[in-house]
Short mmCIF file of C-alpha atoms and ligand atoms in Angstrom, two decimals:
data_model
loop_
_atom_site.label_atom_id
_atom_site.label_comp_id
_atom_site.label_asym_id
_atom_site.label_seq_id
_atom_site.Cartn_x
_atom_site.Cartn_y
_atom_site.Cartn_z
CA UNK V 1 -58.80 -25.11 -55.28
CA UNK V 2 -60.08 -25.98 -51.52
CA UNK V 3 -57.68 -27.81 -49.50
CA UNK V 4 -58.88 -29.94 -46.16
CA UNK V 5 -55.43 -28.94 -44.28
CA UNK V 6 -54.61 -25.77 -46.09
CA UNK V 7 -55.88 -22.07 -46.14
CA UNK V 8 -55.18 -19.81 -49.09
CA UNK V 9 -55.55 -16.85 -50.05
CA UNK V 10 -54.28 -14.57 -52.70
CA UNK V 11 -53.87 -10.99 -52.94
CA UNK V 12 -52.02 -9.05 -55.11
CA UNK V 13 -49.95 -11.70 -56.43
CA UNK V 14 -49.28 -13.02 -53.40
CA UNK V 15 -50.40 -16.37 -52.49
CA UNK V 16 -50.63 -16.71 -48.38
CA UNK V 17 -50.56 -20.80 -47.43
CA UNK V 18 -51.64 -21.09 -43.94
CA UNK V 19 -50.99 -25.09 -42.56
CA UNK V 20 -54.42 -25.89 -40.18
CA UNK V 21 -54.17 -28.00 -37.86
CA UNK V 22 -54.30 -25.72 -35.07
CA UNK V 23 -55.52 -28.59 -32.20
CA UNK V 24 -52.33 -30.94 -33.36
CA UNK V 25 -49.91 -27.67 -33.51
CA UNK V 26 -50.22 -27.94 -37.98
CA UNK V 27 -47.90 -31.31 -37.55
CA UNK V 28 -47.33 -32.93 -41.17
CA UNK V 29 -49.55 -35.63 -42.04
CA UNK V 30 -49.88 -37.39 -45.11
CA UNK V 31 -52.72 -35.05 -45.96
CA UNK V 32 -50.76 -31.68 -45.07
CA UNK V 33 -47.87 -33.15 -47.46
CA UNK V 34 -50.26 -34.15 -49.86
CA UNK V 35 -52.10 -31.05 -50.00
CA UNK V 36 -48.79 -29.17 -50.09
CA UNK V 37 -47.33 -30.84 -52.96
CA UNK V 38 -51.49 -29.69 -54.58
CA UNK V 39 -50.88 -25.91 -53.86
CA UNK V 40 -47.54 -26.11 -55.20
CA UNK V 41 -48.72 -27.28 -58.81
CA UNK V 42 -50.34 -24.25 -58.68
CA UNK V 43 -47.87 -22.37 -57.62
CA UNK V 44 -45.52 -23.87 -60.48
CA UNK V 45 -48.59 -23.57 -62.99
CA UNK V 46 -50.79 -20.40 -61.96
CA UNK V 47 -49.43 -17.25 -63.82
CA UNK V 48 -51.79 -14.58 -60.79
CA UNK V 49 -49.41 -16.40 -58.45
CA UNK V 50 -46.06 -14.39 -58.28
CA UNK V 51 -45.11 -15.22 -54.65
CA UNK V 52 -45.81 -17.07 -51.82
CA UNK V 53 -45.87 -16.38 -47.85
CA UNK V 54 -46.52 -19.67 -45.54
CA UNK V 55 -47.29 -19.96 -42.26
CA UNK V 56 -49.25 -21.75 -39.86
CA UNK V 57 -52.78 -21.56 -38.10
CA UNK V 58 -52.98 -20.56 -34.66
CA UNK V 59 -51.34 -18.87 -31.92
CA UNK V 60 -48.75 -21.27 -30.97
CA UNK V 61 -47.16 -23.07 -33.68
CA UNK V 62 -45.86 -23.18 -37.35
CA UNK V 63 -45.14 -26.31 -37.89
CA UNK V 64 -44.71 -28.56 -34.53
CA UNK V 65 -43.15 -31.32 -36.99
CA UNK V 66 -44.51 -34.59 -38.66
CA UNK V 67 -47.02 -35.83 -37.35
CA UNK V 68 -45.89 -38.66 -34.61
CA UNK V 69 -49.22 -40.65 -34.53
CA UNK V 70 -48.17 -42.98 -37.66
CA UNK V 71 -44.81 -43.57 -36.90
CA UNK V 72 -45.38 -46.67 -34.30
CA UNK V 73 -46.88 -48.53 -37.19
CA UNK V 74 -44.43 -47.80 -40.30
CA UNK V 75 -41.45 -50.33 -41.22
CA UNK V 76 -38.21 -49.15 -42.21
CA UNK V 77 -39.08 -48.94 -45.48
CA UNK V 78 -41.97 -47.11 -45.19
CA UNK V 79 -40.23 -44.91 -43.02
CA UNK V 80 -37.69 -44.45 -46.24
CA UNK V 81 -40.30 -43.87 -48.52
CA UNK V 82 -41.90 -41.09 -46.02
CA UNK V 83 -38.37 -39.03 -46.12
CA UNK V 84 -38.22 -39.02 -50.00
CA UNK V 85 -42.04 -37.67 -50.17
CA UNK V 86 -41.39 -35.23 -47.84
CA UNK V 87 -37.75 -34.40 -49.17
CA UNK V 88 -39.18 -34.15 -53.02
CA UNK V 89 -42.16 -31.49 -51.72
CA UNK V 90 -39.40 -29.15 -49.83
CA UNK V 91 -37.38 -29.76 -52.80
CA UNK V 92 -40.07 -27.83 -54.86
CA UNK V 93 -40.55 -25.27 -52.36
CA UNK V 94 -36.49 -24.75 -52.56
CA UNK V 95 -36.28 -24.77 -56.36
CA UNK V 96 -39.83 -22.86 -56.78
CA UNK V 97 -39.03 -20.22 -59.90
CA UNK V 98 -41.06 -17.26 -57.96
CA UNK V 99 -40.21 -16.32 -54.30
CA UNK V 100 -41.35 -18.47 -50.98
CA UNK V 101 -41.06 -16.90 -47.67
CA UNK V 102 -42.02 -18.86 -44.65
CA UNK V 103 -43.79 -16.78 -41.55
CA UNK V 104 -42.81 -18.38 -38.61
CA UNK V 105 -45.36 -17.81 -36.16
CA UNK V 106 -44.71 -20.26 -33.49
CA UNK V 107 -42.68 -23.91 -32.74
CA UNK V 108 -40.89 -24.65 -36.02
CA UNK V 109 -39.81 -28.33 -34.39
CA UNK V 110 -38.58 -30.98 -36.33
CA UNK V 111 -40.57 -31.82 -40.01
CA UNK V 112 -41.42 -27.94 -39.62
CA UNK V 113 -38.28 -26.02 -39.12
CA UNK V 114 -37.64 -28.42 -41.70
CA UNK V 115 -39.94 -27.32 -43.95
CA UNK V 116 -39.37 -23.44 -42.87
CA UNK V 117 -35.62 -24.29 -43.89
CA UNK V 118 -36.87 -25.43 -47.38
CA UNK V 119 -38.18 -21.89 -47.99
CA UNK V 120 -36.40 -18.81 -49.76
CA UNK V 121 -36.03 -17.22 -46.46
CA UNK V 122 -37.47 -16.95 -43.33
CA UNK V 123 -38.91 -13.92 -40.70
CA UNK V 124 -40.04 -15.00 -37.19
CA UNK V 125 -42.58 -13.60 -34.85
CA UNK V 126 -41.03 -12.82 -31.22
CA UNK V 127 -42.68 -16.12 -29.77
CA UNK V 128 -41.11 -18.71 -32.17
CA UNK V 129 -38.68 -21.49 -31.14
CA UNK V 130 -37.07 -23.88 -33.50
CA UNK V 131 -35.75 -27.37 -32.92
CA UNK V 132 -34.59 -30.81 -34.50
CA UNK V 133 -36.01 -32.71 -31.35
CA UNK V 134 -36.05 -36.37 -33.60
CA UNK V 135 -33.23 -38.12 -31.41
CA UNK V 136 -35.39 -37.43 -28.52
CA UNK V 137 -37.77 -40.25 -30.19
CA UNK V 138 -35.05 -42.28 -31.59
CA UNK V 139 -34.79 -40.86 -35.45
CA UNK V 140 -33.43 -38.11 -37.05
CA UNK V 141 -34.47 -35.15 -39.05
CA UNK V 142 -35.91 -36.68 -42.69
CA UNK V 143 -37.01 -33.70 -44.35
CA UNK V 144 -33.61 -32.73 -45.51
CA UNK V 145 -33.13 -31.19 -41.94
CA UNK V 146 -29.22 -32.53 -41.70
CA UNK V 147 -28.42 -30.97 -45.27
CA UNK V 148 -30.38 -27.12 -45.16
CA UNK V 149 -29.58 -26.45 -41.45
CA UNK V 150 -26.02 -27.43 -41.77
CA UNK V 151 -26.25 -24.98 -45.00
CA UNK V 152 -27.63 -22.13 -42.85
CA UNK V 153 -26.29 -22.49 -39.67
CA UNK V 154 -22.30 -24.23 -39.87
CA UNK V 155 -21.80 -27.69 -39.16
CA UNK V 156 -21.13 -26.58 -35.64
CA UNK V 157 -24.03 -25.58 -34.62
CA UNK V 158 -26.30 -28.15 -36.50
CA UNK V 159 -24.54 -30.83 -34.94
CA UNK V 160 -25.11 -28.95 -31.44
CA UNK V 161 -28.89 -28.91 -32.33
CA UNK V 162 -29.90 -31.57 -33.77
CA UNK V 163 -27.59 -34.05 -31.54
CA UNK V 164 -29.12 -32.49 -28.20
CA UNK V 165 -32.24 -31.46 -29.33
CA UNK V 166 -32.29 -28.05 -27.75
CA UNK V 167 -35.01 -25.58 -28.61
CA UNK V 168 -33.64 -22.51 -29.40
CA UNK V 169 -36.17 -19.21 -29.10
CA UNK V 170 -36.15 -16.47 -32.04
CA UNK V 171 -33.49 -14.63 -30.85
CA UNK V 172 -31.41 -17.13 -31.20
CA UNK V 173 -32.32 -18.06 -34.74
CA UNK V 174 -31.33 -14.57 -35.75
CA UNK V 175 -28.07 -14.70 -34.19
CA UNK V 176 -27.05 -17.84 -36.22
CA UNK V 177 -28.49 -16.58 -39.45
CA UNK V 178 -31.79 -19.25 -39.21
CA UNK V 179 -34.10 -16.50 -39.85
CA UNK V 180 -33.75 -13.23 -41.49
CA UNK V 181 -35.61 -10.89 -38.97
CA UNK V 182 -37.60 -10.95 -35.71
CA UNK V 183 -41.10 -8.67 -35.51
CA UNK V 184 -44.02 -8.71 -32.92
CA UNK V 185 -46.11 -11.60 -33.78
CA UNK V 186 -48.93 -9.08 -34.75
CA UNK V 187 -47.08 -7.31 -37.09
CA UNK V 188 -45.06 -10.96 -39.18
CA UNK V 189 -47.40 -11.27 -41.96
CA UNK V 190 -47.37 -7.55 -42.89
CA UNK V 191 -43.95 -7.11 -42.84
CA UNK V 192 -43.22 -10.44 -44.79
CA UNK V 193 -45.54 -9.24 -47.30
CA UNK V 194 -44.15 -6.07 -47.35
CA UNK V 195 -40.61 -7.86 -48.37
CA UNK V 196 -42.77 -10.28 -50.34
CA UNK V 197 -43.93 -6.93 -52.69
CA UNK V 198 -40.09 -5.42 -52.62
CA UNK V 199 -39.48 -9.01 -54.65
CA UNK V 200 -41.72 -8.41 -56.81
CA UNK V 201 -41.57 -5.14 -58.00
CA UNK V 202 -38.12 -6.81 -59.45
CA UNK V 203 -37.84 -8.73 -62.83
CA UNK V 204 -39.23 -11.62 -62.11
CA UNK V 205 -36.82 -13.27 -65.00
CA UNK V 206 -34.07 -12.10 -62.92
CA UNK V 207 -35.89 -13.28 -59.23
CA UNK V 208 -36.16 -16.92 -61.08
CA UNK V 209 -32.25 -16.60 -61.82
CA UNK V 210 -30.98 -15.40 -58.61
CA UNK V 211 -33.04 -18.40 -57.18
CA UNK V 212 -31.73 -20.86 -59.43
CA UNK V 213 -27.57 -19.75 -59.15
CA UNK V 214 -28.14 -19.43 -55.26
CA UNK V 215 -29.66 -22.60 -55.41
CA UNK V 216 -26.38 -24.33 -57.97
CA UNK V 217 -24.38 -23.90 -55.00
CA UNK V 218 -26.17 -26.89 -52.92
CA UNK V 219 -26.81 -28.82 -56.09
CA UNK V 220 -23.93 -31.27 -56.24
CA UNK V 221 -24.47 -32.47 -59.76
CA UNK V 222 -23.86 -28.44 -60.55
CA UNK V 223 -21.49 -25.91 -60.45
CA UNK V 224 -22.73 -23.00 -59.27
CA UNK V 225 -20.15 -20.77 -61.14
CA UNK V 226 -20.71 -22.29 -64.60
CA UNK V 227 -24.76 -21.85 -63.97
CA UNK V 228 -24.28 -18.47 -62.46
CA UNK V 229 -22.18 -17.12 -66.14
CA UNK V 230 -25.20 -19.34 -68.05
CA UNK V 231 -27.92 -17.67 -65.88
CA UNK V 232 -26.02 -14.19 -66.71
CA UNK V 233 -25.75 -14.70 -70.35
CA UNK V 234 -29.79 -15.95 -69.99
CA UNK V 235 -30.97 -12.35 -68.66
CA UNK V 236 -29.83 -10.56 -71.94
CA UNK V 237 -32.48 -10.81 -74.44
CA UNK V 238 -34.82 -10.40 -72.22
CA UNK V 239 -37.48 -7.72 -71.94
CA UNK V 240 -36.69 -7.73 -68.58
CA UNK V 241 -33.51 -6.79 -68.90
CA UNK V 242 -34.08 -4.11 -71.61
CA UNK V 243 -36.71 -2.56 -69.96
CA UNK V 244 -34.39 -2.41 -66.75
CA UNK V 245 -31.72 -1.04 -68.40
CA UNK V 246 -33.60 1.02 -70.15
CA UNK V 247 -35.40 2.81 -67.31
CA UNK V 248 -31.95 3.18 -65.48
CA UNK V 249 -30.80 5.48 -68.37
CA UNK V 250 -34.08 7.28 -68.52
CA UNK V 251 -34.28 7.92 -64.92
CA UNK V 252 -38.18 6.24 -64.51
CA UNK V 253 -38.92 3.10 -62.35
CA UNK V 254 -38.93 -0.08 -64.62
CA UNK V 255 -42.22 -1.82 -64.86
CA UNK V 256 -41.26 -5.53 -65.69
CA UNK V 257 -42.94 -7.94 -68.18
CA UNK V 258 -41.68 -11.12 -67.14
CA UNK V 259 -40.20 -12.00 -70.01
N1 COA L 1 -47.31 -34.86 -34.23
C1 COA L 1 -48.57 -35.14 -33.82
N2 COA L 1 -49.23 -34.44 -32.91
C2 COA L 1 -48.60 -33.40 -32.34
C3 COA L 1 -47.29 -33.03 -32.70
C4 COA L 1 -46.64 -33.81 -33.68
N3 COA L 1 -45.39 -33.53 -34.12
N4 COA L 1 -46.93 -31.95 -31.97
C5 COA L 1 -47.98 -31.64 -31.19
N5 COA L 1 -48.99 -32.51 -31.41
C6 COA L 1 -50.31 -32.54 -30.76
C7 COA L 1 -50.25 -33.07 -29.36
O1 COA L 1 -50.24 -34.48 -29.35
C8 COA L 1 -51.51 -32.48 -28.79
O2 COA L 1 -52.60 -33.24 -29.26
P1 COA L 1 -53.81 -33.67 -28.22
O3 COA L 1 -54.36 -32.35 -27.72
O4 COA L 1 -54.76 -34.42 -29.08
O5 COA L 1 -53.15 -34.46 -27.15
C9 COA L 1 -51.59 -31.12 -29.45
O6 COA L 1 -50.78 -31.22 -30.63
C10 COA L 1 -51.05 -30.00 -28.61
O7 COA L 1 -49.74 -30.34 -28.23
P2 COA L 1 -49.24 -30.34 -26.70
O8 COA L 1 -48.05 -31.25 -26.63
O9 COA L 1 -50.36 -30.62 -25.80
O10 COA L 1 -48.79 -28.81 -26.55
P3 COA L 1 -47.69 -28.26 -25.53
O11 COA L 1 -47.83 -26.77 -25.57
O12 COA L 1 -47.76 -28.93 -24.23
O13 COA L 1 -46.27 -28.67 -26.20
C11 COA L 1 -44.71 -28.94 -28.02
C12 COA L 1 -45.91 -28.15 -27.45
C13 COA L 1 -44.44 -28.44 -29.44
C14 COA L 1 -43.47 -28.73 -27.17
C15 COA L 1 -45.06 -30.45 -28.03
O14 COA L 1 -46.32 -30.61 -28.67
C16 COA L 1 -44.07 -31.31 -28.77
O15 COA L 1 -43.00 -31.58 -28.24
N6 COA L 1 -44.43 -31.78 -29.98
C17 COA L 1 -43.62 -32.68 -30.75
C18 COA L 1 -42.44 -31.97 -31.36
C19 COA L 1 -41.57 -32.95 -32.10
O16 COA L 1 -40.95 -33.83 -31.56
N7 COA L 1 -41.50 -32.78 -33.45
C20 COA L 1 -40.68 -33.57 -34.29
C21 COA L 1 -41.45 -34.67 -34.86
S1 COA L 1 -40.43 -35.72 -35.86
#
């Protein structure tokens, strides 16, 4: 499918989502989100698709946040109604069955550290920053910003950044466990897909559970214990599982079905 907003590409599996907007630093408009929320029924749906990388378009930026030019206009309740759509897309990204790995190539600021949070994981490129800069224009992070960065980072520190609105650079992210590694920006989507095809070179009945009990643990309706020995019981059965086992004892590499 073409996409106005959104570049993709697949190879080997692996389904690269670049945001493109470079002149407005890929901020999230209505478009972006509704585009997103396209490639992601694909995603969900598409059986070539095993994994997915995003990033942004340009030199500069990820995600430089939602985009600011409708907000002047927008009542409170449209404001509302603009958090859940954006909440229920990064909800899919967070509960997608097959890995999601965002590339953070730039600013990750506000709707797109947000969205960067929403992913499995995340690797930066030397040049990124990251920020929840929304009190500087009088609102606060609606893209479940307050819930995954207090998840990632402590309470501590979310507090610190989203209540003073510092930008912190990629060094930083590492240090508080925000990102998972730091590479020259030439060299961030080759070594994210080179993590990208460790993943799935696993079960990918196994990936989907790991996903799903990491996932229990910030599901308040769930506890992540009881779906973790449900998930467990799940894997046996499988093909997956025999053919992993299996290998093991034989001393060969598994090569995994899916099912
Ligand atoms: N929404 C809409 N447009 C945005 C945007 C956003 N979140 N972030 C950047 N842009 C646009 C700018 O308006 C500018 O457009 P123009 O060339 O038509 O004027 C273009 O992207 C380039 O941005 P610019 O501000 O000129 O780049 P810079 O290098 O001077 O600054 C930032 C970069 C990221 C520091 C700055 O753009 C910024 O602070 N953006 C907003 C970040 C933010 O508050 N995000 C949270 C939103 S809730």
């Amino acid at each position: 499918m073409a996409y106005q907003t959104l570049l993709t590409e697949i190879s080997a599996g692996i389904l690269t989502i670049t945001i493109n907007r470079p002149d407005k630093l890929n901020a999230l408009n209505q478009q972006v989100l509704e585009e997103l929320n396209l490639v992601l029924d694909e995603i969900y749906q598409d059986p070539v698709i095993k994994g997915t990388i995003l990033t942004g378009s340009g030199p500069k930026a990820f995600v430089a946040g939602a985009d600011i030019s409708g907000f002047l206009s927008a009542s409170s309740s449209e404001g509302s109604v603009l958090a859940k759509k954006g909440q229920d897309i990064f909800f899919r990204i967070e509960n997608c069955p097959k890995p999601f790995v965002a590339a953070v190539n730039g600013f990750a600021l506000g709707g797109g550290c947000e969205l960067a949070m929403s992913c499995h994981y995340r690797i930066a490129s030397e040049n990124a920053k990251f920020g929840q800069p929304e009190v500087n224009l009088g609102l606060i992070p609606g893209y479940g910003g307050t819930q995954r960065l207090t998840q990632l980072v402590g309470k501590g520190r979310a507090m610190e950044l989203m209540l003073t609105a510092d930008m912190i650079d990629a060094a930083q992210a590492l240090n508080m466990g925000l990102v998972n590694h730091v590479v020259p920006a030439e060299e961030l989507i080759g070594f994210t897909r080179k993590s990208m095809e460790k993943i799935l070179s696993k079960s990918p009945v196994a990936i989907e559970k790991v996903i799903a009990a990491v996932n229990a643990n910030f599901d308040h309706t769930k506890n992540g214990y009881e779906e973790e020995v449900r998930l467990f019981g799940d894997c046996f059965g499988t093909e997956d599982m025999k053919e992993g086992v299996t290998a093991f004892l034989e001393k060969r590499k598994a090569i995994f079905s899916g099912k």
